[in-house]
CSV table of N, CA and C in Angstrom, one decimal:
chain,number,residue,atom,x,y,z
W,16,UNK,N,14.3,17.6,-19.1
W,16,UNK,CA,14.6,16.8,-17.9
W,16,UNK,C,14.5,17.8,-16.7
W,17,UNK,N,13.6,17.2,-15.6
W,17,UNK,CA,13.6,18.6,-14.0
W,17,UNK,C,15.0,18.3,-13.5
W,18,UNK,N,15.1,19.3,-13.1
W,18,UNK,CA,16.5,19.2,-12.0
W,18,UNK,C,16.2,19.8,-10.5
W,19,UNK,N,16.6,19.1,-9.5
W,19,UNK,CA,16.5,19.3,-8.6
W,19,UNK,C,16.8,20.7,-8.4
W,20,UNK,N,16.2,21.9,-7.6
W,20,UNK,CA,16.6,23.3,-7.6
W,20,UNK,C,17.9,23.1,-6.1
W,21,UNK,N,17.6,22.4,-5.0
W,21,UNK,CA,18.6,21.6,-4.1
W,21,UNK,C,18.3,20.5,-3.9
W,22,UNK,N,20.0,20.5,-3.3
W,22,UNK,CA,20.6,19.4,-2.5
W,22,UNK,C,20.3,19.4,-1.5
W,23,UNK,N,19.3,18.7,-0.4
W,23,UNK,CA,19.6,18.9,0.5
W,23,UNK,C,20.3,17.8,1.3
W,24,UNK,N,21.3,16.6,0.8
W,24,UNK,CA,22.5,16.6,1.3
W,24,UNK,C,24.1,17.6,1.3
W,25,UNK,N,23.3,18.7,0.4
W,25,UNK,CA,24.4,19.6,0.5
W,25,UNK,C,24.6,21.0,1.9
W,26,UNK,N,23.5,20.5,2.5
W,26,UNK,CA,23.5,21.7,3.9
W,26,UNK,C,23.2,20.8,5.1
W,27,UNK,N,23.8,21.3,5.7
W,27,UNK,CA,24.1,20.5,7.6
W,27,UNK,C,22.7,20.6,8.0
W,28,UNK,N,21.8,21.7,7.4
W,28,UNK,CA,20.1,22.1,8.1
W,28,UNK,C,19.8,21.1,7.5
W,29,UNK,N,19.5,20.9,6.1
W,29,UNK,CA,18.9,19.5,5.6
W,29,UNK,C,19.0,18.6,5.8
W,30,UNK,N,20.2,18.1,6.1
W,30,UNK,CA,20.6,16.5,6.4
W,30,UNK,C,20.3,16.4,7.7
W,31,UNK,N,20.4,17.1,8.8
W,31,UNK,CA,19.6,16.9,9.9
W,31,UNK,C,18.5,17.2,10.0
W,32,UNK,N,17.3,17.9,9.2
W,32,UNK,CA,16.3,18.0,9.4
W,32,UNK,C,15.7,16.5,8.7
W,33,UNK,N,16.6,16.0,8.1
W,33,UNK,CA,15.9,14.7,7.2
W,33,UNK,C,16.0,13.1,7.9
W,34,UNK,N,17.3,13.6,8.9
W,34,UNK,CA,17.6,12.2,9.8
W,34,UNK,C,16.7,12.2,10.8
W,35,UNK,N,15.9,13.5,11.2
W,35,UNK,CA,14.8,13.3,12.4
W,35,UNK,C,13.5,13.2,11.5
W,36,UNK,N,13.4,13.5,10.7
W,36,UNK,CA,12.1,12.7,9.7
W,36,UNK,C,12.1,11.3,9.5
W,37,UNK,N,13.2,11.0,9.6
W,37,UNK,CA,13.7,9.1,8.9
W,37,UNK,C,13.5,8.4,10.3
W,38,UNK,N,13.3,9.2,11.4
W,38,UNK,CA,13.8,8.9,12.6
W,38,UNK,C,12.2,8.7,13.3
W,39,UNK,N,12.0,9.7,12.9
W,39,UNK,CA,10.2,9.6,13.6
W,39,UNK,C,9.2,8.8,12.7
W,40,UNK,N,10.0,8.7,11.7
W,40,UNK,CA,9.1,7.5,10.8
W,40,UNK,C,9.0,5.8,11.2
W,41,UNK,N,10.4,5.8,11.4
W,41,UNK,CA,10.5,4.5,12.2
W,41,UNK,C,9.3,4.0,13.7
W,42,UNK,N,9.1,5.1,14.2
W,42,UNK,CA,8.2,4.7,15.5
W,42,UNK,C,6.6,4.1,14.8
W,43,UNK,N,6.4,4.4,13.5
W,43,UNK,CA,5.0,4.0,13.0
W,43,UNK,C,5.5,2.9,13.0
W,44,UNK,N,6.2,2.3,12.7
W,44,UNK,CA,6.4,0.5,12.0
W,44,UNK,C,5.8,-0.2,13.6
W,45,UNK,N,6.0,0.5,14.4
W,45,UNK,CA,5.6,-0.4,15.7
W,45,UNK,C,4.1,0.0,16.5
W,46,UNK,N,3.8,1.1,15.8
W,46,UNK,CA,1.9,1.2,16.1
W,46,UNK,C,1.2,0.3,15.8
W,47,UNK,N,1.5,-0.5,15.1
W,47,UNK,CA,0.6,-1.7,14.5
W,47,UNK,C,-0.5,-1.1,13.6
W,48,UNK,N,-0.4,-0.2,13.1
W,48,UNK,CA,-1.0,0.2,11.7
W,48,UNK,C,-0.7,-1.0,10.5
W,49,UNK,N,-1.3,-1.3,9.8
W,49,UNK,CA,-0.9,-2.1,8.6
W,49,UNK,C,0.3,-1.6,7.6
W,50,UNK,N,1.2,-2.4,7.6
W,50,UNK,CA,2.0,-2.2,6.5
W,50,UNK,C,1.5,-1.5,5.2
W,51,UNK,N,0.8,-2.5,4.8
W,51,UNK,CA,-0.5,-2.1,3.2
W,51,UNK,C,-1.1,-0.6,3.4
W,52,UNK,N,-2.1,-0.2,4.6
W,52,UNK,CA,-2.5,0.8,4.6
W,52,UNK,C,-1.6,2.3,4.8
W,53,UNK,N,-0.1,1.9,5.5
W,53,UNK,CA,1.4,2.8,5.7
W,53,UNK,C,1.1,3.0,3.6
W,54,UNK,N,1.7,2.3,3.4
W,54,UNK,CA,1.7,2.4,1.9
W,54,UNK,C,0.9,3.0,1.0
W,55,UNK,N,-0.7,2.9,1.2
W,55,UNK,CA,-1.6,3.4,0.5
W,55,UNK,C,-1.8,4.9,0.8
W,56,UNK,N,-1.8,5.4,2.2
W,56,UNK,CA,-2.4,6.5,2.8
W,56,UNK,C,-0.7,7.4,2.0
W,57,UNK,N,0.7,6.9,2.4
W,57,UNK,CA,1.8,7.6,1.9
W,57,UNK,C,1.4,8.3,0.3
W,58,UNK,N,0.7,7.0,-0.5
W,58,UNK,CA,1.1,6.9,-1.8
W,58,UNK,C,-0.7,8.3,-2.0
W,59,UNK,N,-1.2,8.2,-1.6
W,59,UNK,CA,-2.8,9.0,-1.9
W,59,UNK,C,-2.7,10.6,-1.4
W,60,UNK,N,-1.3,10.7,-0.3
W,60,UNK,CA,-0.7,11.8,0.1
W,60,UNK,C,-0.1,12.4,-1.3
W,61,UNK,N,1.0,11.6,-1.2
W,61,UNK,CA,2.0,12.4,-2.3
W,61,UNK,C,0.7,12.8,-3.6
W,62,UNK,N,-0.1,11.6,-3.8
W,62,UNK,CA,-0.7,12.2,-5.3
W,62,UNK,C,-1.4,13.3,-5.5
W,63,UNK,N,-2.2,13.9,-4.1
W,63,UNK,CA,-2.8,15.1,-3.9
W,63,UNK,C,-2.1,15.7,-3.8
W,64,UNK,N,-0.6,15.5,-3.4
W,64,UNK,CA,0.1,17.2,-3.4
W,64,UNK,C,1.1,17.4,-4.4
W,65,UNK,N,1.1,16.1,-5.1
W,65,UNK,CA,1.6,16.3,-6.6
W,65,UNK,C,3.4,16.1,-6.7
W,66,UNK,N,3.4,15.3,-5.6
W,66,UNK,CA,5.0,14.8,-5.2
W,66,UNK,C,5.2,13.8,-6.1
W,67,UNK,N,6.0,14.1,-7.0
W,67,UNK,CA,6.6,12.6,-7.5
W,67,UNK,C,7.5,11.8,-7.2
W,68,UNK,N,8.4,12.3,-6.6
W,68,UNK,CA,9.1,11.4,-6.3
W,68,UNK,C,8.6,10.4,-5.2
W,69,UNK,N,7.9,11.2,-4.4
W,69,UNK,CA,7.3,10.3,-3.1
W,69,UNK,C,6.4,9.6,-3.9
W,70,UNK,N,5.7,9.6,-4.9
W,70,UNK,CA,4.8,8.8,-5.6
W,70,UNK,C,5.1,7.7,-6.0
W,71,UNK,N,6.6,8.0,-6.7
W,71,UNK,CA,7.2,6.7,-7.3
W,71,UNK,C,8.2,6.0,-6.7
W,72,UNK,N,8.5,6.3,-5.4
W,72,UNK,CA,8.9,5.9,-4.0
W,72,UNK,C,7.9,4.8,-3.5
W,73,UNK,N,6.9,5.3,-3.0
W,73,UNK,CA,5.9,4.8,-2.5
W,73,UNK,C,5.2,3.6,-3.2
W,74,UNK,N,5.1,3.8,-4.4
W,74,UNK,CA,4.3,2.9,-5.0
W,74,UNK,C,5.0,1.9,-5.3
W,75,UNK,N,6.7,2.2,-5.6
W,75,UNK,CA,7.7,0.8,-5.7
W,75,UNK,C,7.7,-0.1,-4.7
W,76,UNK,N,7.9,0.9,-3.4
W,76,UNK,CA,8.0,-0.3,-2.0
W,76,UNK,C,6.7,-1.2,-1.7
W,77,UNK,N,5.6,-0.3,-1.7
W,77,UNK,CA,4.3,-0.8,-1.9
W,77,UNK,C,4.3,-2.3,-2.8
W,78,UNK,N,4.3,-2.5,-4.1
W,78,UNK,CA,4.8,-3.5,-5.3
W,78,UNK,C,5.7,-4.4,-4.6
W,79,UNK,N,7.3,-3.8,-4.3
W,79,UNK,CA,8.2,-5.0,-3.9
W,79,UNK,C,7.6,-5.8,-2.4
W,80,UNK,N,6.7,-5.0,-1.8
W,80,UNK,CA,6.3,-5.2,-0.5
W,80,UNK,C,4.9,-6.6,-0.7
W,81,UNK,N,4.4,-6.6,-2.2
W,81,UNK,CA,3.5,-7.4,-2.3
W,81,UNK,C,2.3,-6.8,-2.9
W,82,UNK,N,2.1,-5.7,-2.8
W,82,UNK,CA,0.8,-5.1,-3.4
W,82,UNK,C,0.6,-5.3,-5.0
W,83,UNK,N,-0.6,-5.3,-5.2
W,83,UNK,CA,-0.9,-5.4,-6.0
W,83,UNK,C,-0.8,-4.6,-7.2
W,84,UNK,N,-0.8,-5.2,-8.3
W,84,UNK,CA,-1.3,-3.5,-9.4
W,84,UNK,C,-2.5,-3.1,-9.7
W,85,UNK,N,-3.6,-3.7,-9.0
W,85,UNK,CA,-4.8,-3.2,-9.6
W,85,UNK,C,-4.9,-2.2,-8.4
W,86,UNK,N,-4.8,-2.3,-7.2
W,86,UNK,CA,-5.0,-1.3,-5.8
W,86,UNK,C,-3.6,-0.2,-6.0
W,87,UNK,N,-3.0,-0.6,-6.5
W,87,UNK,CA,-2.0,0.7,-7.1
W,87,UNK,C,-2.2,1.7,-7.9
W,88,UNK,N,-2.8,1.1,-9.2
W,88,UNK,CA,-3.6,1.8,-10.0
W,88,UNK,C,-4.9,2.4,-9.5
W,89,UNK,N,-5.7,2.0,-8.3
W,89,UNK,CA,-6.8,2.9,-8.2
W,89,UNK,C,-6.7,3.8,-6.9
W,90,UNK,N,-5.4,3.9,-6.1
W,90,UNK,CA,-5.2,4.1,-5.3
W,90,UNK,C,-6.3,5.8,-5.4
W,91,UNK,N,-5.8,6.2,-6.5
W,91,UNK,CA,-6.4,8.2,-6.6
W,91,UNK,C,-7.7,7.9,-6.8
W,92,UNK,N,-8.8,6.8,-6.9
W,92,UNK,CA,-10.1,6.8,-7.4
W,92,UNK,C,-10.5,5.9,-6.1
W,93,UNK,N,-10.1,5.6,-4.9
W,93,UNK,CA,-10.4,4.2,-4.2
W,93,UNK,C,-11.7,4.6,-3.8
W,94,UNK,N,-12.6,6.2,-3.7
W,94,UNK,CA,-13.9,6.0,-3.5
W,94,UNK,C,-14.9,4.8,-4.5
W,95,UNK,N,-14.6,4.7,-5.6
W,95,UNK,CA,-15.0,4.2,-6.5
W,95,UNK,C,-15.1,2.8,-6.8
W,96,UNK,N,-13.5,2.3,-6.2
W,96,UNK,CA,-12.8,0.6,-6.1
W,96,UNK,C,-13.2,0.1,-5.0
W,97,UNK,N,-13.7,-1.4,-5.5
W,97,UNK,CA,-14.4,-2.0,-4.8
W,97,UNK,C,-12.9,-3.1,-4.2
W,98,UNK,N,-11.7,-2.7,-4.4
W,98,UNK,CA,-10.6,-3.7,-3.6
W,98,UNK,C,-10.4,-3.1,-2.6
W,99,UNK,N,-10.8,-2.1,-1.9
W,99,UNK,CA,-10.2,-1.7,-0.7
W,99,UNK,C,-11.2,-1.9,0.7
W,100,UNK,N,-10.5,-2.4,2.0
W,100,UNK,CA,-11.1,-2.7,3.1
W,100,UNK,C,-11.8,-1.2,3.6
W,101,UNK,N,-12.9,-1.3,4.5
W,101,UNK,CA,-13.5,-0.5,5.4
W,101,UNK,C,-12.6,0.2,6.3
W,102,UNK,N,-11.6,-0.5,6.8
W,102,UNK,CA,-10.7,0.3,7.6
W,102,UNK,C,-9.4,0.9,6.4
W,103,UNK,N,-9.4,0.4,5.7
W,103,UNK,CA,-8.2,0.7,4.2
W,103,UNK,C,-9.2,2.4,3.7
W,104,UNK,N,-10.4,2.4,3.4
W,104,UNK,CA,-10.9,3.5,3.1
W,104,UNK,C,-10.9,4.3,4.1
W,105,UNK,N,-11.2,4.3,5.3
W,105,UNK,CA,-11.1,5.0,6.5
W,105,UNK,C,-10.3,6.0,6.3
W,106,UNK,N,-8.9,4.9,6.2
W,106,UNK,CA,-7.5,5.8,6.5
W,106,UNK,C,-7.3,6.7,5.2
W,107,UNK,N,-7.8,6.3,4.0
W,107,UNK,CA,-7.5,7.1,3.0
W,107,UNK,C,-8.4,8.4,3.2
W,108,UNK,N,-9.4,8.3,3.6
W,108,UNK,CA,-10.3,9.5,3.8
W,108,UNK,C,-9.3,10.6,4.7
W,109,UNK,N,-9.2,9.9,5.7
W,109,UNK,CA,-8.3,10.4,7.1
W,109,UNK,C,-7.4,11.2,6.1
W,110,UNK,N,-6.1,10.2,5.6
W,110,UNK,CA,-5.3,11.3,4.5
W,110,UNK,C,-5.9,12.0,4.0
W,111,UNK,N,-7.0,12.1,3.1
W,111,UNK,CA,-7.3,12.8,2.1
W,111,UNK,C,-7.5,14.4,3.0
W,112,UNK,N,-8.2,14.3,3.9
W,112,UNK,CA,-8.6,15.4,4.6
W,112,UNK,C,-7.6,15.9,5.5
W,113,UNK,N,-6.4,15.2,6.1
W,113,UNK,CA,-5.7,15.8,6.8
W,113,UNK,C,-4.4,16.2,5.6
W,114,UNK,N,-4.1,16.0,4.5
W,114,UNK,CA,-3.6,16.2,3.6
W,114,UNK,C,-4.3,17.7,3.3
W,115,UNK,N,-5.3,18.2,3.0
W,115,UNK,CA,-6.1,19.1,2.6
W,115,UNK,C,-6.9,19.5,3.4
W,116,UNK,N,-6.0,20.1,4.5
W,116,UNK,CA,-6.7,20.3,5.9
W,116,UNK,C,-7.0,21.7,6.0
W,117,UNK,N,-6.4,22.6,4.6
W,117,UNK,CA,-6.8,24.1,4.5
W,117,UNK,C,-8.3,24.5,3.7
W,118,UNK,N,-8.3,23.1,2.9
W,118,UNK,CA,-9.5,23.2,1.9
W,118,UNK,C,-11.3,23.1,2.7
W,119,UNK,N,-11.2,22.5,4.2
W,119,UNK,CA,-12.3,22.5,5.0
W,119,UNK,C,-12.3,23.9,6.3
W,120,UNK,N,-13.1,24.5,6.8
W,120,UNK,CA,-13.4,25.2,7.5
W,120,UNK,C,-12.5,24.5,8.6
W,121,UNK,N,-13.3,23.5,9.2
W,121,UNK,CA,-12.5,22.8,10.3
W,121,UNK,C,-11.6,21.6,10.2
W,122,UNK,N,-10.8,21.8,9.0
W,122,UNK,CA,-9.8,20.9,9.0
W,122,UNK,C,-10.9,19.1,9.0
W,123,UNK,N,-10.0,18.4,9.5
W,123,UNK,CA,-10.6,17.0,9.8
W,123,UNK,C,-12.3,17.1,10.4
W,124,UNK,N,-13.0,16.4,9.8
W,124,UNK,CA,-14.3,16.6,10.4
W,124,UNK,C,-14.4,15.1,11.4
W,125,UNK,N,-15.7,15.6,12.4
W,125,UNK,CA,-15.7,15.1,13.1
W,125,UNK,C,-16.4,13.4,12.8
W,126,UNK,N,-16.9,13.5,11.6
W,126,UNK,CA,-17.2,12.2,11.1
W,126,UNK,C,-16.1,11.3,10.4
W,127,UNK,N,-15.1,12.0,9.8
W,127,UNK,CA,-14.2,11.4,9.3
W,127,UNK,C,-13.2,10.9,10.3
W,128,UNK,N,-12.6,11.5,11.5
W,128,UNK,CA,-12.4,10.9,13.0
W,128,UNK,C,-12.8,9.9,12.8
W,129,UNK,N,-13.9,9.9,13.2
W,129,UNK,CA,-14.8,8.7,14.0
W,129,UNK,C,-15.0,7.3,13.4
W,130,UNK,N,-15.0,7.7,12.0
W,130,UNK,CA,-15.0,6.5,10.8
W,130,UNK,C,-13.7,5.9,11.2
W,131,UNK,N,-12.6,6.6,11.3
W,131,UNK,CA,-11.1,5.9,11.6
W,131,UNK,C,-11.2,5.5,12.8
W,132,UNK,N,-11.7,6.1,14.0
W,132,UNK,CA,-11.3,5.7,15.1
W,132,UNK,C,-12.2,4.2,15.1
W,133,UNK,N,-13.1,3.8,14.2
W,133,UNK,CA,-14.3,2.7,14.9
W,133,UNK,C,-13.0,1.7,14.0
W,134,UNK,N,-12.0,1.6,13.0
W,134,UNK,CA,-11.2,0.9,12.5
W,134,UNK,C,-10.0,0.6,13.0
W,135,UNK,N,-9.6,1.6,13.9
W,135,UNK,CA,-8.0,1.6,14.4
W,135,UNK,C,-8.1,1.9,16.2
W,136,UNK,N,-7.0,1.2,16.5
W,136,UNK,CA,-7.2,1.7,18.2
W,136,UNK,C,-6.4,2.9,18.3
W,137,UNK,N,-6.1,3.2,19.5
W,137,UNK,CA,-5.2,4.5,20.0
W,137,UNK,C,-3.8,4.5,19.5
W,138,UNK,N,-3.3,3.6,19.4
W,138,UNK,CA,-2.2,3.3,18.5
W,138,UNK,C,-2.3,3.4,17.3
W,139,UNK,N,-2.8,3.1,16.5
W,139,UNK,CA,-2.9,2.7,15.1
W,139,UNK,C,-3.2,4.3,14.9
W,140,UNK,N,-4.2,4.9,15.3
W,140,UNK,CA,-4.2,6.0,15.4
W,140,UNK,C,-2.9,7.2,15.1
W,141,UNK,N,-2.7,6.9,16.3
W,141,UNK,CA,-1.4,7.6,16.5
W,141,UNK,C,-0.4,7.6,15.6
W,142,UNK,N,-0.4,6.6,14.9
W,142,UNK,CA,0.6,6.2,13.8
W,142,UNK,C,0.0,6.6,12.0
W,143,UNK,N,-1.1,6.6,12.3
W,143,UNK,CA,-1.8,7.1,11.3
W,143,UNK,C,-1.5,8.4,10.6
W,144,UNK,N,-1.8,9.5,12.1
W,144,UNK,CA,-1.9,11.0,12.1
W,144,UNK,C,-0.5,10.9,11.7
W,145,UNK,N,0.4,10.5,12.6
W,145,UNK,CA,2.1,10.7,12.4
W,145,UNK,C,2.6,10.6,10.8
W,146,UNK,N,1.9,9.3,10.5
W,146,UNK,CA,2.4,9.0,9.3
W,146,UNK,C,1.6,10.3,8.1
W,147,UNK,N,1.0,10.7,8.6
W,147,UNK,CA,0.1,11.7,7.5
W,147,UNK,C,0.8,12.8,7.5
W,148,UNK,N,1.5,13.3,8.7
W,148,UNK,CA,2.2,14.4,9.0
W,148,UNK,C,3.0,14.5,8.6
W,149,UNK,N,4.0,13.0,8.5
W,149,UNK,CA,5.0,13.0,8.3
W,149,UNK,C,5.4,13.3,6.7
W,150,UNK,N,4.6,12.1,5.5
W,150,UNK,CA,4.3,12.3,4.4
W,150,UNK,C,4.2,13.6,3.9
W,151,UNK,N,3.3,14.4,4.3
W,151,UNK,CA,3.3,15.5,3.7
W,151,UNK,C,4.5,16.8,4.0
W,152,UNK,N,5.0,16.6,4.8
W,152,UNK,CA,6.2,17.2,5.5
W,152,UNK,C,7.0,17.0,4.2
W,153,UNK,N,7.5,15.3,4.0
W,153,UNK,CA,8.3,15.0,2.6
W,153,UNK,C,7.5,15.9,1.6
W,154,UNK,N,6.6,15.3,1.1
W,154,UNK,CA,6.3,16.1,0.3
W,154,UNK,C,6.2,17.6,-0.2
W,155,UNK,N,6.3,18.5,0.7
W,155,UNK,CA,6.2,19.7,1.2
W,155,UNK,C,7.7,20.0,0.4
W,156,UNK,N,8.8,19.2,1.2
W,156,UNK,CA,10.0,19.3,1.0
W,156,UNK,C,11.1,19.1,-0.8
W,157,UNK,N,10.0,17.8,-1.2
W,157,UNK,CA,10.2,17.6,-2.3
W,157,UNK,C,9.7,18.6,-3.5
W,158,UNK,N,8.4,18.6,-3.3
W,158,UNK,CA,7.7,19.4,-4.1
W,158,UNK,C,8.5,21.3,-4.2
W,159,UNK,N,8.8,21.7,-3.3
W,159,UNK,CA,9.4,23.2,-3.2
W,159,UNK,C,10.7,23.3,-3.9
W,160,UNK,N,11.4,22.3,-3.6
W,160,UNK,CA,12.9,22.0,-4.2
W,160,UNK,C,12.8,21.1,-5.7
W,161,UNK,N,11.8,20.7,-6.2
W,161,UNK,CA,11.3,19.9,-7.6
W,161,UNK,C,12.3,18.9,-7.5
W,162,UNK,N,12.2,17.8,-6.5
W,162,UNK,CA,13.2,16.8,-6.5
W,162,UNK,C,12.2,16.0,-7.9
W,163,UNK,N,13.6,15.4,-8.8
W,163,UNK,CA,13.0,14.6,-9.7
W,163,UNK,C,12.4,13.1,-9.5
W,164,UNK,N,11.6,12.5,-10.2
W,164,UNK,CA,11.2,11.1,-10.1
W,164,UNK,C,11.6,10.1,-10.9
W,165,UNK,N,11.6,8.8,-11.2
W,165,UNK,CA,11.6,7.7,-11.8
W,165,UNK,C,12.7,6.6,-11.9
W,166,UNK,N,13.6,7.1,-11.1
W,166,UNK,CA,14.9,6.2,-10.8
W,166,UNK,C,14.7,5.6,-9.4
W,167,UNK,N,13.7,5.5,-8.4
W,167,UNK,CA,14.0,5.0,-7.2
W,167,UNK,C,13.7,3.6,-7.6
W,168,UNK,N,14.9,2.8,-6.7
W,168,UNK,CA,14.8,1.5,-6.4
W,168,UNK,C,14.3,0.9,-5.3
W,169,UNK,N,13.6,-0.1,-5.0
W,169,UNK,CA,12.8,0.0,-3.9
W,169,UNK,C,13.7,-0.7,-2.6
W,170,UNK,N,13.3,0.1,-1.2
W,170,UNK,CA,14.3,0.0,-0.5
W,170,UNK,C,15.4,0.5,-0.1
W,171,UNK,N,15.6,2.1,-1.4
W,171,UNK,CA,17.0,2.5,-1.6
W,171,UNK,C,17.1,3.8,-0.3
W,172,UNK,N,15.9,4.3,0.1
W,172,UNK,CA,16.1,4.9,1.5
W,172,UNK,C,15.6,4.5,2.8
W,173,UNK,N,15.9,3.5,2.7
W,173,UNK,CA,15.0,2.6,4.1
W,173,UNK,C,13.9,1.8,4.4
């Protein structure tokens, strides 16, 4: 069984570094990004950087929220799945590459931009990158400290 290596409700740095993560997360809900795509791009994040807990976080709220199980299940293959929208693949690319932004010379390419930007306006945008940043930040956090998986309930952090 993993054990968490910390707590980070057990240090005053943590728990404030986590209420202004919880905090800046909130401002996407009002970019008018899609709910469904917040979900997919979160859940395609964590699987590339190998977060579980954010995986099995993500994919519960995603489910209680209405998603499906077949776009759940192909979320790590969606080049291939024929369920996902033009602007739904967009943003997954967007993650995939701003997720793995060390693995390109120049980080995000200028085609993969452009693909997003012809899907989303200045807002949606905005909430996009944020929410990419933000996700992997968690994940960053989870993955170093080996927070464990399989007990979240959906809704149980916000």
């Amino acid at each position: 069984m993993m054990e968490a290596r910390f707590n980070y409700y057990g240090t005053a740095v943590a728990t404030k570094y986590m209420k202004y993560l919880q905090s800046a997360a909130k401002v996407i809900s009002g970019s008018g990004l899609p709910v469904a795509t917040q979900h997919l791009v979160e859940i395609r994040a964590s699987q590339i950087n190998g977060c579980a807990v954010c995986t099995d976080m993500h994919t519960k709220d995603a489910a209680h929220a209405g998603e499906t199980s077949v776009r759940l299940n192909l979320v790590a293959t969606w080049r291939e799945a024929t369920v996902f929208t033009e602007a739904e693949r967009a943003a997954l690319e967007l993650a995939e590459e701003g997720t793995r932004i060390a693995d390109t010379a120049g980080g995000v390419t200028d085609e993969v931009w452009a693909n997003a930007a012809k899907h989303y306006d200045d807002e949606q945008l905005a909430g996009l990158v944020s929410l990419i940043a933000g996700i992997n930040s968690w994940n960053r956090m989870n993955v170093i400290t080996r927070q464990p998986a399989g007990d979240y309930k959906p809704g149980q952090w916000g």
